[in-house]
Short mmCIF file of N, CA and C in Angstrom, two decimals:
data_model
loop_
_atom_site.label_atom_id
_atom_site.label_comp_id
_atom_site.label_asym_id
_atom_site.label_seq_id
_atom_site.Cartn_x
_atom_site.Cartn_y
_atom_site.Cartn_z
N UNK A 27 14.83 -16.70 15.06
CA UNK A 27 14.71 -16.40 13.48
C UNK A 27 13.08 -15.85 13.46
N UNK A 28 13.11 -15.47 12.13
CA UNK A 28 11.95 -13.73 11.98
C UNK A 28 11.41 -14.99 11.00
N UNK A 29 9.89 -14.22 10.97
CA UNK A 29 7.90 -14.64 11.48
C UNK A 29 7.49 -14.39 10.21
N UNK A 30 7.65 -14.52 9.57
CA UNK A 30 6.14 -13.42 8.96
C UNK A 30 4.68 -13.63 9.90
N UNK A 31 3.87 -12.82 9.17
CA UNK A 31 2.71 -13.07 9.58
C UNK A 31 2.20 -11.48 9.04
N UNK A 32 0.47 -11.26 9.21
CA UNK A 32 -0.13 -10.28 8.69
C UNK A 32 -0.55 -9.77 9.32
N UNK A 33 -0.46 -8.41 8.80
CA UNK A 33 -0.06 -7.00 9.38
C UNK A 33 -2.45 -7.13 10.16
N UNK A 34 -1.72 -5.64 11.71
CA UNK A 34 -2.24 -5.75 12.21
C UNK A 34 -3.12 -3.62 12.48
N UNK A 35 -4.01 -3.27 12.97
CA UNK A 35 -4.35 -2.25 12.57
C UNK A 35 -2.96 -1.89 14.26
N UNK A 36 -2.59 -2.64 14.80
CA UNK A 36 -1.69 -1.39 16.10
C UNK A 36 -0.44 -2.14 15.70
N UNK A 37 -0.39 -2.51 14.51
CA UNK A 37 1.84 -2.18 14.30
C UNK A 37 1.56 -1.64 13.44
N UNK A 38 0.99 -0.45 12.99
CA UNK A 38 1.19 1.25 12.55
C UNK A 38 2.16 2.12 13.87
N UNK A 39 1.72 1.57 15.23
CA UNK A 39 1.95 1.21 16.18
C UNK A 39 3.08 0.92 16.46
N UNK A 40 4.19 0.28 15.87
CA UNK A 40 4.81 -0.70 16.42
C UNK A 40 6.03 0.28 15.33
N UNK A 41 5.61 0.40 13.94
CA UNK A 41 7.24 0.29 12.93
C UNK A 41 7.88 1.43 12.30
N UNK A 42 7.92 1.89 13.78
CA UNK A 42 8.81 2.92 13.12
C UNK A 42 9.50 2.85 13.16
N UNK A 43 10.36 2.66 13.14
CA UNK A 43 12.62 1.62 13.18
C UNK A 43 12.10 1.21 11.63
N UNK A 44 11.31 0.42 10.95
CA UNK A 44 10.96 0.18 9.90
C UNK A 44 11.27 1.77 9.29
N UNK A 45 10.22 2.51 9.53
CA UNK A 45 9.96 3.45 8.21
C UNK A 45 11.04 4.82 8.21
N UNK A 46 11.44 4.29 9.48
CA UNK A 46 12.59 6.01 9.52
C UNK A 46 13.63 5.58 8.66
N UNK A 47 13.86 6.14 7.49
CA UNK A 47 14.55 5.64 6.40
C UNK A 47 14.18 6.62 5.03
N UNK A 48 15.22 7.13 4.46
CA UNK A 48 15.40 8.15 3.71
C UNK A 48 14.02 7.82 1.74
N UNK A 49 14.60 7.05 1.59
CA UNK A 49 13.99 5.83 0.86
C UNK A 49 12.56 5.26 0.36
N UNK A 50 12.30 4.96 2.25
CA UNK A 50 10.85 3.98 2.37
C UNK A 50 9.68 4.79 2.37
N UNK A 51 9.10 5.57 1.77
CA UNK A 51 7.53 6.12 1.45
C UNK A 51 6.81 6.02 3.09
N UNK A 52 6.28 6.89 3.30
CA UNK A 52 5.90 6.48 4.46
C UNK A 52 4.64 7.30 3.86
N UNK A 53 3.28 6.86 4.40
CA UNK A 53 2.31 7.27 3.56
C UNK A 53 0.70 7.51 5.05
N UNK A 54 -0.04 8.52 5.28
CA UNK A 54 -0.76 8.67 6.33
C UNK A 54 -1.35 7.63 6.16
N UNK A 55 -2.06 7.42 7.77
CA UNK A 55 -3.23 6.74 8.35
C UNK A 55 -4.48 5.71 8.03
N UNK A 56 -4.57 6.56 6.78
CA UNK A 56 -6.17 6.21 6.60
C UNK A 56 -5.35 5.40 5.26
N UNK A 57 -4.18 5.51 4.23
CA UNK A 57 -3.50 4.89 3.36
C UNK A 57 -3.14 3.21 3.69
N UNK A 58 -2.63 3.32 5.10
CA UNK A 58 -2.77 1.71 5.18
C UNK A 58 -3.62 1.48 6.13
N UNK A 59 -4.59 2.05 6.65
CA UNK A 59 -5.93 1.79 6.85
C UNK A 59 -7.40 1.01 5.80
N UNK A 60 -6.46 1.51 4.26
CA UNK A 60 -7.48 0.91 3.38
C UNK A 60 -7.35 0.44 3.13
N UNK A 61 -5.35 -0.47 3.02
CA UNK A 61 -5.36 -1.74 2.65
C UNK A 61 -5.24 -2.62 3.03
N UNK A 62 -5.40 -2.08 4.63
CA UNK A 62 -5.93 -3.46 5.35
C UNK A 62 -7.47 -3.49 5.56
N UNK A 63 -7.28 -3.04 5.03
CA UNK A 63 -9.35 -3.64 4.74
C UNK A 63 -9.72 -3.98 3.18
N UNK A 64 -9.20 -3.85 2.54
CA UNK A 64 -9.01 -3.82 1.37
C UNK A 64 -8.72 -4.89 0.68
N UNK A 65 -7.15 -4.51 0.53
CA UNK A 65 -6.18 -5.97 0.75
C UNK A 65 -5.72 -7.47 1.61
N UNK A 66 -6.06 -7.45 2.78
CA UNK A 66 -5.24 -8.25 3.97
C UNK A 66 -4.18 -8.93 3.44
N UNK A 67 -4.91 -9.73 2.32
CA UNK A 67 -4.31 -10.61 1.27
C UNK A 67 -2.62 -10.44 1.46
N UNK A 68 -2.70 -9.06 1.20
CA UNK A 68 -0.87 -8.06 0.90
C UNK A 68 -0.30 -7.76 1.72
N UNK A 69 -0.61 -7.27 3.11
CA UNK A 69 -0.21 -6.51 3.47
C UNK A 69 0.39 -7.65 5.08
N UNK A 70 1.85 -7.61 5.27
CA UNK A 70 2.67 -8.23 5.97
C UNK A 70 3.31 -7.87 6.50
N UNK A 71 3.82 -8.38 8.14
CA UNK A 71 5.69 -7.97 8.79
C UNK A 71 6.34 -8.13 9.48
N UNK A 72 7.23 -8.59 9.17
CA UNK A 72 8.34 -10.29 9.23
C UNK A 72 8.40 -9.32 11.27
N UNK A 73 9.07 -10.04 11.86
CA UNK A 73 9.01 -10.14 13.50
C UNK A 73 10.76 -10.76 13.56
N UNK A 74 11.27 -9.73 14.47
CA UNK A 74 12.27 -10.64 15.09
C UNK A 74 12.45 -11.91 15.89
N UNK A 75 12.71 -12.35 16.46
CA UNK A 75 12.49 -13.29 17.85
C UNK A 75 11.94 -13.16 18.70
N UNK A 76 12.62 -11.23 19.13
CA UNK A 76 11.71 -11.33 20.12
C UNK A 76 9.85 -10.11 19.97
N UNK A 77 9.50 -10.48 18.73
CA UNK A 77 8.33 -9.30 18.07
C UNK A 77 8.58 -8.20 17.65
N UNK A 78 9.88 -8.67 17.56
CA UNK A 78 10.13 -6.90 17.42
C UNK A 78 10.04 -6.47 15.71
N UNK A 79 8.49 -5.84 15.10
CA UNK A 79 8.43 -5.87 14.09
C UNK A 79 10.33 -5.18 13.16
N UNK A 80 10.47 -5.93 12.62
CA UNK A 80 11.71 -5.41 11.48
C UNK A 80 11.63 -5.28 9.40
N UNK A 81 10.73 -5.49 8.81
CA UNK A 81 9.98 -5.32 7.82
C UNK A 81 8.90 -4.77 7.83
N UNK A 82 8.45 -4.48 6.69
CA UNK A 82 6.41 -5.47 5.83
C UNK A 82 6.68 -4.83 4.72
N UNK A 83 5.20 -5.45 3.87
CA UNK A 83 5.93 -5.89 2.62
C UNK A 83 4.03 -5.05 2.12
N UNK A 84 3.89 -4.39 2.14
CA UNK A 84 2.07 -3.92 1.86
C UNK A 84 0.90 -4.11 -0.06
N UNK A 85 1.21 -4.45 0.06
CA UNK A 85 0.01 -4.00 -2.01
C UNK A 85 -1.10 -4.42 -2.23
N UNK A 86 -1.81 -5.02 -3.01
CA UNK A 86 -2.22 -4.93 -4.09
C UNK A 86 -2.97 -6.18 -5.29
N UNK A 87 -4.06 -6.29 -5.12
CA UNK A 87 -4.41 -6.60 -6.39
C UNK A 87 -5.78 -6.03 -7.64
N UNK A 88 -4.73 -6.15 -8.95
CA UNK A 88 -5.60 -4.79 -9.87
C UNK A 88 -4.78 -5.13 -11.21
N UNK A 89 -5.35 -4.19 -11.83
CA UNK A 89 -5.97 -4.41 -13.64
C UNK A 89 -7.09 -4.77 -14.21
N UNK A 90 -7.80 -6.14 -14.84
CA UNK A 90 -8.18 -5.97 -15.89
C UNK A 90 -7.31 -6.78 -16.72
N UNK A 91 -8.15 -8.54 -17.32
CA UNK A 91 -8.23 -9.26 -18.33
C UNK A 91 -6.20 -9.72 -18.04
N UNK A 92 -5.09 -9.04 -19.09
CA UNK A 92 -3.73 -9.76 -18.84
C UNK A 92 -3.22 -9.11 -18.14
N UNK A 93 -3.96 -7.91 -17.82
CA UNK A 93 -3.91 -6.87 -16.98
C UNK A 93 -3.36 -6.86 -15.00
N UNK A 94 -3.95 -8.58 -14.89
CA UNK A 94 -4.39 -9.10 -13.77
C UNK A 94 -3.17 -8.77 -13.04
N UNK A 95 -2.99 -8.83 -11.92
CA UNK A 95 -1.91 -8.10 -11.43
C UNK A 95 -1.22 -8.55 -9.70
N UNK A 96 -0.20 -8.24 -9.05
CA UNK A 96 0.00 -8.28 -8.33
C UNK A 96 0.26 -6.91 -7.95
N UNK A 97 0.43 -5.78 -7.14
CA UNK A 97 1.35 -4.56 -6.84
C UNK A 97 1.64 -4.74 -5.27
N UNK A 98 2.88 -3.74 -5.86
CA UNK A 98 3.55 -3.81 -4.57
C UNK A 98 3.49 -2.91 -4.58
N UNK A 99 2.61 -2.05 -3.40
CA UNK A 99 2.93 -0.12 -3.23
C UNK A 99 4.44 -0.49 -2.20
N UNK A 100 4.25 -1.29 -0.57
CA UNK A 100 5.62 -0.92 0.06
C UNK A 100 6.00 -2.09 0.60
N UNK A 101 7.80 -2.36 0.47
CA UNK A 101 8.15 -3.36 1.54
C UNK A 101 9.70 -2.70 1.73
N UNK A 102 9.88 -2.85 2.91
CA UNK A 102 10.78 -2.56 3.46
C UNK A 102 11.67 -3.19 4.51
N UNK A 103 12.50 -2.59 4.60
CA UNK A 103 13.25 -4.11 5.97
C UNK A 103 14.05 -2.65 7.31
N UNK A 104 14.06 -2.71 8.21
CA UNK A 104 14.98 -1.63 9.34
C UNK A 104 16.66 -2.20 8.51
N UNK A 105 16.97 -0.72 8.57
CA UNK A 105 18.42 -1.05 8.57
C UNK A 105 19.20 -1.57 8.97
N UNK A 106 18.40 -2.12 10.29
CA UNK A 106 20.03 -2.92 10.69
C UNK A 106 18.73 -4.31 10.43
N UNK A 107 18.64 -5.36 9.62
CA UNK A 107 17.93 -6.28 8.82
C UNK A 107 18.16 -6.60 7.84
N UNK A 108 18.65 -5.37 7.61
CA UNK A 108 18.93 -5.50 5.23
C UNK A 108 20.26 -6.46 4.96
N UNK A 109 20.21 -7.07 3.80
CA UNK A 109 21.07 -9.11 3.31
C UNK A 109 20.85 -8.79 3.76
N UNK A 110 20.37 -9.60 4.74
CA UNK A 110 19.94 -11.00 5.81
C UNK A 110 18.59 -12.22 4.89
N UNK A 111 17.54 -11.39 3.62
CA UNK A 111 16.53 -12.26 3.10
C UNK A 111 15.19 -11.61 3.53
N UNK A 112 15.39 -11.32 4.52
CA UNK A 112 14.19 -10.80 5.29
C UNK A 112 13.40 -10.52 3.93
N UNK A 113 13.69 -9.24 2.77
CA UNK A 113 12.67 -8.42 1.56
C UNK A 113 12.39 -9.36 0.71
N UNK A 114 13.51 -10.69 1.02
CA UNK A 114 13.39 -11.31 -0.48
C UNK A 114 12.16 -12.44 -0.29
N UNK A 115 12.01 -13.51 1.71
CA UNK A 115 11.06 -13.85 1.85
C UNK A 115 9.24 -13.14 1.64
N UNK A 116 9.37 -11.49 1.99
CA UNK A 116 8.10 -11.22 1.86
C UNK A 116 7.81 -10.69 0.49
N UNK A 117 8.57 -10.87 -0.69
CA UNK A 117 8.35 -10.51 -1.75
C UNK A 117 7.82 -11.69 -2.06
N UNK A 118 8.76 -12.37 -1.63
CA UNK A 118 8.66 -14.41 -2.40
C UNK A 118 7.31 -14.31 -1.19
N UNK A 119 6.30 -13.80 -0.50
CA UNK A 119 4.74 -14.12 -0.04
C UNK A 119 3.92 -13.72 -0.88
N UNK A 120 4.48 -12.47 -0.92
CA UNK A 120 2.96 -11.00 -1.85
C UNK A 120 3.23 -12.16 -4.08
N UNK A 121 4.58 -12.86 -3.79
CA UNK A 121 4.40 -13.65 -5.59
C UNK A 121 3.48 -14.77 -5.47
N UNK A 122 3.55 -15.24 -3.56
CA UNK A 122 3.21 -16.25 -4.09
C UNK A 122 1.11 -16.32 -4.37
N UNK A 123 0.99 -14.85 -2.89
CA UNK A 123 -0.79 -15.23 -2.89
C UNK A 123 -1.48 -13.92 -4.26
N UNK A 124 -0.24 -13.41 -5.01
CA UNK A 124 -0.37 -12.89 -6.64
C UNK A 124 -1.13 -13.43 -7.65
N UNK A 125 0.00 -14.83 -7.40
CA UNK A 125 -0.18 -16.43 -7.76
C UNK A 125 -1.55 -16.89 -7.82
N UNK A 126 -1.66 -17.95 -6.36
CA UNK A 126 -1.67 -19.67 -5.93
C UNK A 126 -3.40 -18.62 -5.98
N UNK A 127 -3.71 -17.26 -4.70
CA UNK A 127 -4.24 -16.73 -4.65
C UNK A 127 -5.46 -16.42 -5.63
N UNK A 128 -4.68 -14.85 -6.31
CA UNK A 128 -6.04 -13.88 -7.44
C UNK A 128 -5.40 -14.11 -9.34
N UNK A 129 -4.61 -15.72 -9.09
CA UNK A 129 -4.48 -15.42 -10.76
C UNK A 129 -3.72 -14.65 -11.22
N UNK A 130 -3.05 -13.85 -11.08
CA UNK A 130 -2.10 -13.04 -11.82
C UNK A 130 -1.66 -13.08 -12.29
N UNK A 131 -1.30 -12.88 -13.86
CA UNK A 131 -0.63 -13.09 -15.27
C UNK A 131 1.21 -11.97 -14.52
N UNK A 132 1.45 -11.24 -13.39
CA UNK A 132 2.37 -11.01 -12.83
C UNK A 132 2.31 -10.29 -11.92
N UNK A 133 3.97 -9.44 -11.41
CA UNK A 133 4.20 -8.66 -10.05
C UNK A 133 5.06 -7.51 -9.86
N UNK A 134 4.32 -6.09 -10.52
CA UNK A 134 5.71 -4.54 -10.45
C UNK A 134 5.02 -4.45 -9.57
N UNK A 135 6.51 -3.34 -9.52
CA UNK A 135 6.39 -2.51 -8.04
C UNK A 135 6.80 -1.03 -8.50
N UNK A 136 6.88 0.07 -8.66
CA UNK A 136 7.57 1.31 -8.91
C UNK A 136 9.31 1.15 -8.22
N UNK A 137 9.79 2.01 -8.71
CA UNK A 137 11.05 2.53 -7.76
C UNK A 137 11.60 3.07 -8.02
N UNK A 138 11.46 4.23 -6.97
CA UNK A 138 12.89 5.45 -7.51
C UNK A 138 14.10 4.62 -8.85
N UNK A 139 14.64 5.92 -9.90
CA UNK A 139 15.33 5.37 -10.35
C UNK A 139 16.84 5.39 -9.52
N UNK A 140 16.86 6.64 -9.00
CA UNK A 140 17.66 6.48 -8.41
C UNK A 140 17.89 5.39 -6.97
N UNK A 141 17.52 5.07 -7.79
CA UNK A 141 18.11 3.69 -5.69
C UNK A 141 18.41 2.52 -6.56
N UNK A 142 20.06 2.85 -6.83
CA UNK A 142 20.21 0.91 -6.83
C UNK A 142 20.18 0.45 -6.72
N UNK A 143 20.64 -0.05 -5.36
CA UNK A 143 20.39 -0.32 -4.61
C UNK A 143 19.20 -1.67 -4.45
N UNK A 144 17.83 -0.87 -4.53
CA UNK A 144 16.68 -1.85 -4.46
C UNK A 144 16.76 -2.58 -5.28
N UNK A 145 16.81 -1.14 -7.20
CA UNK A 145 17.37 -2.20 -8.23
C UNK A 145 18.08 -3.56 -8.25
N UNK A 146 19.02 -3.27 -8.23
CA UNK A 146 19.43 -4.10 -8.67
C UNK A 146 18.93 -5.04 -7.41
N UNK A 147 18.19 -4.83 -5.90
CA UNK A 147 18.02 -6.33 -5.06
C UNK A 147 16.37 -7.06 -6.13
N UNK A 148 15.96 -5.47 -6.45
CA UNK A 148 14.75 -6.85 -7.40
C UNK A 148 15.33 -6.84 -8.39
N UNK A 149 16.17 -7.13 -9.53
CA UNK A 149 16.89 -7.91 -10.49
C UNK A 149 17.17 -9.03 -9.67
N UNK A 150 17.32 -9.17 -8.71
CA UNK A 150 17.80 -10.64 -7.90
C UNK A 150 16.90 -11.68 -8.06
N UNK A 151 16.10 -10.87 -7.77
CA UNK A 151 14.00 -11.59 -6.87
C UNK A 151 13.47 -12.06 -8.92
N UNK A 152 14.63 -11.29 -9.70
CA UNK A 152 13.98 -11.86 -11.33
C UNK A 152 12.85 -10.47 -12.06
N UNK A 153 13.27 -9.60 -11.66
CA UNK A 153 12.47 -8.55 -11.94
C UNK A 153 12.70 -7.99 -12.53
N UNK A 154 12.28 -6.94 -14.08
CA UNK A 154 12.98 -6.09 -15.20
C UNK A 154 12.33 -5.23 -15.31
N UNK A 155 13.01 -4.72 -16.13
CA UNK A 155 12.82 -3.02 -15.90
C UNK A 155 11.24 -3.33 -17.34
N UNK A 156 9.42 -2.68 -16.73
CA UNK A 156 8.82 -2.80 -18.11
C UNK A 156 9.12 -1.05 -18.84
N UNK A 157 9.16 -0.20 -17.83
CA UNK A 157 9.24 1.30 -18.39
C UNK A 157 9.48 2.44 -18.03
N UNK A 158 10.12 3.20 -17.81
CA UNK A 158 10.15 4.64 -17.48
C UNK A 158 9.32 5.88 -16.64
N UNK A 159 8.71 5.69 -15.00
CA UNK A 159 7.44 7.18 -15.66
C UNK A 159 8.12 7.67 -15.41
N UNK A 160 7.76 9.01 -15.92
CA UNK A 160 8.66 9.76 -15.46
C UNK A 160 7.46 10.89 -14.39
N UNK A 161 8.88 11.28 -13.73
CA UNK A 161 7.97 12.33 -12.66
C UNK A 161 6.65 12.06 -12.45
N UNK A 162 7.73 10.48 -11.90
CA UNK A 162 6.45 9.36 -10.74
C UNK A 162 6.53 9.94 -9.48
N UNK A 163 7.89 10.83 -8.85
CA UNK A 163 7.24 10.63 -6.88
C UNK A 163 7.51 12.95 -6.98
N UNK A 164 5.84 12.53 -7.24
CA UNK A 164 5.71 14.76 -6.40
C UNK A 164 6.65 15.23 -7.32
N UNK A 165 6.60 14.78 -9.19
CA UNK A 165 6.68 15.11 -10.10
C UNK A 165 8.51 15.47 -9.57
N UNK A 166 9.45 15.65 -9.27
CA UNK A 166 11.03 15.04 -8.76
C UNK A 166 11.53 13.99 -10.20
N UNK A 167 11.63 13.06 -9.18
CA UNK A 167 12.44 11.49 -10.37
C UNK A 167 11.11 10.44 -10.44
N UNK A 168 11.79 10.08 -12.22
CA UNK A 168 11.85 9.40 -12.72
C UNK A 168 11.61 8.22 -11.42
N UNK A 169 10.41 6.57 -11.23
CA UNK A 169 10.64 5.43 -11.31
C UNK A 169 10.97 5.07 -12.05
N UNK A 170 10.68 3.63 -11.79
CA UNK A 170 11.01 1.90 -12.91
C UNK A 170 10.08 1.48 -12.42
N UNK A 171 8.62 1.18 -13.59
CA UNK A 171 8.43 0.48 -13.40
C UNK A 171 8.80 -1.08 -13.31
N UNK A 172 9.30 -2.05 -12.26
CA UNK A 172 9.12 -3.29 -12.13
C UNK A 172 9.28 -3.80 -12.48
N UNK A 173 8.62 -5.73 -13.52
CA UNK A 173 7.26 -6.75 -13.67
C UNK A 173 9.10 -7.41 -13.74
N UNK A 174 7.61 -9.35 -12.92
CA UNK A 174 8.02 -10.59 -12.63
C UNK A 174 6.91 -10.87 -13.01
N UNK A 175 6.97 -11.94 -14.41
CA UNK A 175 5.68 -12.95 -14.10
C UNK A 175 5.28 -13.67 -14.45
N UNK A 176 4.66 -13.88 -13.82
CA UNK A 176 3.94 -15.29 -13.27
C UNK A 176 3.48 -16.59 -13.97
N UNK A 177 3.67 -17.47 -13.81
CA UNK A 177 3.08 -18.63 -14.51
C UNK A 177 1.99 -18.36 -15.19
N UNK A 178 0.57 -17.75 -15.17
CA UNK A 178 -0.31 -17.52 -16.55
C UNK A 178 -0.35 -16.70 -17.25
N UNK A 179 2.05 -16.06 -16.64
CA UNK A 179 1.65 -15.64 -17.93
C UNK A 179 2.98 -16.47 -18.56
N UNK A 180 2.09 -17.43 -19.54
CA UNK A 180 3.36 -18.38 -20.42
C UNK A 180 4.01 -17.95 -20.77
N UNK A 181 3.15 -16.87 -22.39
CA UNK A 181 4.29 -16.25 -23.29
C UNK A 181 4.96 -14.98 -22.94
N UNK A 182 5.66 -15.08 -21.41
CA UNK A 182 6.28 -13.13 -20.54
C UNK A 182 5.53 -12.01 -21.66
N UNK A 183 4.59 -12.33 -22.06
CA UNK A 183 3.57 -10.87 -22.86
C UNK A 183 4.49 -9.21 -21.83
N UNK A 184 3.44 -10.05 -19.80
CA UNK A 184 3.31 -9.22 -19.31
C UNK A 184 5.37 -7.99 -18.94
N UNK A 185 6.07 -8.51 -19.72
CA UNK A 185 7.41 -8.08 -19.20
C UNK A 185 8.38 -7.58 -20.49
N UNK A 186 7.28 -7.97 -21.80
CA UNK A 186 8.57 -7.01 -22.01
C UNK A 186 8.45 -5.93 -22.60
N UNK A 187 9.40 -5.01 -22.01
CA UNK A 187 9.71 -4.12 -21.49
C UNK A 187 8.89 -3.15 -23.50
N UNK A 188 7.94 -1.18 -22.82
CA UNK A 188 8.17 -0.37 -23.29
C UNK A 188 9.51 0.32 -24.11
N UNK A 189 9.30 0.82 -24.95
CA UNK A 189 10.94 0.89 -25.63
C UNK A 189 10.84 3.21 -25.13
N UNK A 190 9.90 4.01 -24.62
CA UNK A 190 10.00 5.15 -24.45
C UNK A 190 8.84 5.13 -23.02
N UNK A 191 8.52 6.22 -22.47
CA UNK A 191 8.70 6.32 -21.10
C UNK A 191 7.42 7.12 -21.05
N UNK A 192 6.41 7.10 -20.22
CA UNK A 192 5.28 7.40 -20.05
C UNK A 192 5.11 7.85 -19.24
N UNK A 193 3.89 8.49 -18.58
CA UNK A 193 4.00 9.99 -18.09
C UNK A 193 3.25 9.03 -17.06
N UNK A 194 3.40 9.68 -15.41
CA UNK A 194 2.03 9.00 -14.47
C UNK A 194 0.28 8.76 -14.87
N UNK A 195 0.32 10.16 -15.71
CA UNK A 195 -1.38 9.97 -15.67
C UNK A 195 -1.60 8.43 -17.18
N UNK A 196 -0.64 8.73 -17.52
CA UNK A 196 -1.02 6.71 -18.98
C UNK A 196 -0.55 5.46 -17.51
N UNK A 197 -0.02 5.67 -16.78
CA UNK A 197 -0.04 4.20 -15.87
C UNK A 197 -1.78 4.07 -16.06
N UNK A 198 -2.54 2.93 -16.62
CA UNK A 198 -3.45 2.17 -16.01
C UNK A 198 -2.95 0.95 -14.83
N UNK A 199 -3.49 1.11 -13.60
CA UNK A 199 -2.99 0.10 -12.88
C UNK A 199 -3.98 -1.12 -13.59
#
C-alpha cells in the first residue's frame, strides 16, 4: 500500500526516479530547501510499501484577502506508478491543508498548455482553467492557470475565467 508522509531533506537524494521525466519541472536544491523551510505543511512524498519514493507534491500558501490560496508548485508521480490514484491522493492532501489549516479560498496550479494528459487529470480533480499565461515556461510555452474553489469561496468568484490571456509579470500571487 502507498503511504504519504512529510518530505524530509534526505528525500532530495532519493527521488531522482520521480524527476526523470520531460514534463516534470526539476528545480535547484535551494528552491526545494526554501519550500521545506517556509511551507513544510505543503510538501509530501508518496512511498511504495518498500519505502521507495514514487511521487511528491510541493506547494505553498500565498495571496491576500480573497486571493489567499494554496498553490501547487509541483506534483509528480514516477511513470511506473501513474494512473493508480497517487496524484489524486497528493492533490487531495494539499487541498485539505489549504482549506483546513490555511483557510484558503481556492487552490491553483500552472500547467503547460501542451500537457493535455495533466490538464485532463486536473479537470477530473475538479479544476477549471482560470486564465492562459503567455510564454510562462522560459518564454517558450504558455501555461494554463487552473483553479479549484474551496468551501470558503461560497460564490466561486475565484474560478470565474478571465476572457483574455495575461503575461507572466501580470500574475499576482
